[in-house]
Short mmCIF file of C-alpha atoms in Angstrom, two decimals:
data_model
loop_
_atom_site.label_atom_id
_atom_site.label_comp_id
_atom_site.label_asym_id
_atom_site.label_seq_id
_atom_site.Cartn_x
_atom_site.Cartn_y
_atom_site.Cartn_z
CA MET A 15 14.19 -23.84 30.62
CA ARG A 16 15.04 -21.62 33.63
CA VAL A 17 13.65 -17.89 34.30
CA GLY A 18 15.33 -15.59 36.50
CA MET A 19 14.19 -11.92 37.55
CA GLY A 20 16.36 -8.88 38.53
CA TYR A 21 15.54 -5.32 39.78
CA ASP A 22 18.01 -2.35 40.72
CA VAL A 23 17.51 1.07 41.63
CA HIS A 24 19.77 4.10 41.88
CA LYS A 25 19.53 7.54 43.10
CA LEU A 26 20.01 10.70 40.45
CA VAL A 27 22.60 13.04 41.51
CA GLU A 28 24.46 16.07 39.86
CA GLY A 29 28.20 15.61 38.38
CA ARG A 30 27.55 12.06 37.01
CA GLU A 31 26.95 10.72 33.51
CA LEU A 32 23.75 8.96 32.93
CA ILE A 33 24.14 5.54 31.51
CA LEU A 34 21.73 3.06 30.68
CA GLY A 35 22.04 -0.21 28.75
CA GLY A 36 25.86 1.15 28.05
CA VAL A 37 24.30 4.14 26.23
CA ARG A 38 25.26 7.57 27.40
CA ILE A 39 22.00 9.76 27.64
CA PRO A 40 22.25 13.58 27.88
CA TYR A 41 20.68 14.66 31.11
CA GLU A 42 21.51 16.98 33.87
CA LYS A 43 21.86 14.18 36.61
CA GLY A 44 23.52 10.82 36.34
CA LEU A 45 23.15 7.59 38.59
CA LEU A 46 25.05 7.26 41.80
CA GLY A 47 26.97 4.16 42.40
CA HIS A 48 30.20 2.11 42.65
CA SER A 49 30.39 1.24 39.01
CA ASP A 50 28.69 3.29 36.11
CA ALA A 51 25.40 2.47 38.13
CA ASP A 52 23.70 1.25 35.08
CA VAL A 53 20.44 0.04 36.60
CA LEU A 54 19.23 -1.64 33.42
CA LEU A 55 22.09 -3.71 32.96
CA HIS A 56 22.33 -4.49 36.74
CA ALA A 57 18.84 -5.82 36.76
CA VAL A 58 19.62 -7.81 33.46
CA MET A 59 22.67 -9.30 35.13
CA ASP A 60 20.81 -10.25 38.24
CA ALA A 61 17.98 -11.94 36.14
CA LEU A 62 20.70 -14.05 34.27
CA LEU A 63 22.58 -14.74 37.36
CA GLY A 64 19.39 -15.67 39.21
CA ALA A 65 18.30 -18.02 36.47
CA ALA A 66 21.51 -19.90 36.60
CA THR A 67 21.41 -20.09 40.31
CA LEU A 68 24.94 -18.15 40.25
CA GLY A 69 23.87 -15.59 43.04
CA ASP A 70 23.67 -11.98 42.29
CA ILE A 71 26.04 -9.05 40.93
CA GLY A 72 26.91 -8.30 44.42
CA LYS A 73 28.36 -11.76 45.02
CA HIS A 74 30.46 -11.41 41.59
CA PHE A 75 31.27 -7.80 41.70
CA PRO A 76 31.12 -6.44 45.07
CA ASP A 77 30.98 -2.61 45.61
CA THR A 78 33.57 -2.91 48.23
CA ASP A 79 36.26 -3.86 45.69
CA ALA A 80 38.23 -1.29 44.13
CA GLU A 81 38.53 -3.19 40.75
CA TYR A 82 34.90 -2.32 39.99
CA LYS A 83 34.98 1.23 40.90
CA GLY A 84 33.55 3.30 37.83
CA ILE A 85 33.55 0.18 35.68
CA SER A 86 31.48 0.03 32.66
CA SER A 87 28.42 -2.34 33.30
CA ILE A 88 28.69 -3.54 29.78
CA GLU A 89 32.09 -5.05 30.82
CA LEU A 90 30.30 -6.73 33.93
CA LEU A 91 27.59 -8.01 31.49
CA LYS A 92 30.26 -9.57 29.21
CA ARG A 93 31.67 -11.31 32.48
CA VAL A 94 28.10 -12.73 33.40
CA GLY A 95 27.79 -14.10 29.66
CA LYS A 96 31.34 -15.77 30.38
CA LEU A 97 29.84 -17.38 33.52
CA LEU A 98 26.77 -18.55 31.72
CA ASP A 99 28.90 -20.02 29.02
CA ASP A 100 31.10 -21.81 31.32
CA GLU A 101 27.93 -23.41 32.94
CA MET A 102 26.68 -24.10 29.45
CA TYR A 103 23.63 -21.97 29.46
CA ILE A 104 22.18 -20.10 26.47
CA VAL A 105 20.14 -17.04 26.84
CA GLU A 106 16.77 -17.49 25.23
CA ASN A 107 15.44 -13.93 25.83
CA ILE A 108 15.63 -10.92 27.98
CA ASP A 109 12.58 -8.64 28.71
CA ALA A 110 13.35 -5.31 30.86
CA THR A 111 11.62 -2.23 31.87
CA ILE A 112 13.15 1.10 32.78
CA ILE A 113 11.38 3.19 35.20
CA ALA A 114 12.10 6.94 35.04
CA GLN A 115 10.07 10.07 34.82
CA ARG A 116 12.65 11.46 32.81
CA PRO A 117 14.61 11.78 30.47
CA LYS A 118 12.55 9.85 27.64
CA MET A 119 14.28 6.70 26.66
CA ARG A 120 12.52 5.87 23.33
CA PRO A 121 15.41 7.40 21.27
CA TYR A 122 18.01 5.31 23.05
CA ILE A 123 16.32 1.73 23.48
CA GLN A 124 17.51 0.36 20.01
CA GLU A 125 20.97 1.04 20.90
CA MET A 126 20.40 -0.26 24.53
CA GLU A 127 19.18 -3.73 23.11
CA ALA A 128 22.08 -4.03 20.60
CA ASN A 129 24.71 -3.17 23.33
CA ILE A 130 23.11 -5.88 25.52
CA ALA A 131 22.93 -8.51 22.75
CA ALA A 132 26.49 -7.69 21.62
CA ALA A 133 27.72 -8.14 25.17
CA LEU A 134 26.16 -11.56 25.38
CA GLY A 135 26.63 -12.85 22.02
CA ILE A 136 22.93 -13.16 21.29
CA ARG A 137 20.66 -11.73 18.57
CA ASP A 138 19.11 -8.13 18.95
CA ASN A 139 15.55 -9.88 18.57
CA GLN A 140 16.21 -11.74 21.88
CA VAL A 141 16.48 -8.49 23.83
CA ASN A 142 13.43 -6.36 24.43
CA ILE A 143 13.54 -3.14 26.51
CA LYS A 144 10.50 -0.76 27.41
CA ALA A 145 10.54 2.34 29.52
CA THR A 146 7.77 3.66 31.58
CA THR A 147 7.01 6.50 34.04
CA GLU A 148 5.35 6.57 37.40
CA GLU A 149 3.06 9.31 36.50
CA GLY A 150 4.92 11.60 39.18
CA LEU A 151 4.43 9.13 41.88
CA GLY A 152 7.05 7.62 44.25
CA PHE A 153 11.13 8.25 43.84
CA THR A 154 11.11 7.57 40.23
CA GLY A 155 8.11 9.83 39.57
CA SER A 156 9.51 12.54 41.54
CA GLY A 157 12.85 12.44 39.81
CA GLU A 158 15.01 11.17 42.77
CA GLY A 159 16.26 8.00 41.05
CA ILE A 160 15.75 5.58 38.24
CA SER A 161 14.88 1.78 38.68
CA SER A 162 14.68 -1.24 36.29
CA GLN A 163 13.35 -4.60 36.16
CA ALA A 164 14.26 -7.54 34.05
CA ILE A 165 13.41 -11.11 33.60
CA CYS A 166 14.92 -13.76 31.35
CA ALA A 167 14.79 -17.23 30.19
CA ILE A 168 17.90 -19.45 29.95
CA GLU A 169 18.38 -23.13 28.64
CA LYS A 170 21.29 -25.40 29.79
CA LEU A 171 23.00 -27.39 27.07
CA THR A 172 22.98 -30.91 28.90
CA ASN A 173 22.68 -33.06 25.95
CA LEU A 174 24.34 -32.31 22.63
CA ARG A 175 23.69 -35.90 21.07
CA SER A 176 21.05 -36.43 18.17
CA VAL A 177 18.06 -37.87 19.36
CA ASP A 178 17.23 -41.30 17.64
CA VAL A 179 13.79 -40.58 16.28
CA THR A 180 13.44 -44.31 15.33
CA GLN A 181 13.07 -45.22 18.96
CA VAL A 182 9.78 -43.74 19.93
CA SER A 183 8.48 -44.36 23.73
CA ARG A 184 5.44 -46.65 24.18
CA SER A 185 3.65 -43.58 25.59
CA CYS A 186 3.99 -41.95 22.27
CA ALA A 187 3.60 -44.89 19.79
CA GLY A 188 0.51 -45.26 17.73
CA CYS A 189 -1.41 -42.02 18.39
CA GLY A 190 -1.26 -41.17 14.82
CA GLY A 191 -0.92 -37.53 15.55
CA CYS A 192 2.74 -37.04 14.57
CA ALA A 193 5.36 -38.03 12.12
CA TYR A 194 7.15 -40.49 14.47
CA ASP A 195 4.22 -42.99 14.23
CA SER A 196 5.06 -46.02 12.37
#
């Protein structure tokens, strides 16, 4: 099993839509960035890429490339899922936290989880999203920006053969504690 962590932050500005976890959230400000600036998905993607030692989102989707200008981060997450598939990794679980003073995220979290699961082809119960404030402290607490942290576990499919349970190693044989003892 491999574990990865990701972090992202973007400034809140007027004149942009607020999109988190692929969900448009009604708010007077949105996040500034080259893509849709979805900090939640950016943190999730960095966690997944890191766990697979495939770099980060800047390596795969540089903000200097016009192809990614205004792109949906859900589309980028699907591409990360394809990279993991190509390397034979499966996602075990994703756990993420959105850090924002406002707006309240609770009404949107279930849809965010479903969006992430659908983009990666995993079950909804493999994705957990939480939200917290910073009690008015720091740039997120003052409403200047939103950040997100994510951690994930992935597993590489390296052996697709069945295990011959009749061949038990000597270190295991005879302990009497499992069904493989003869």
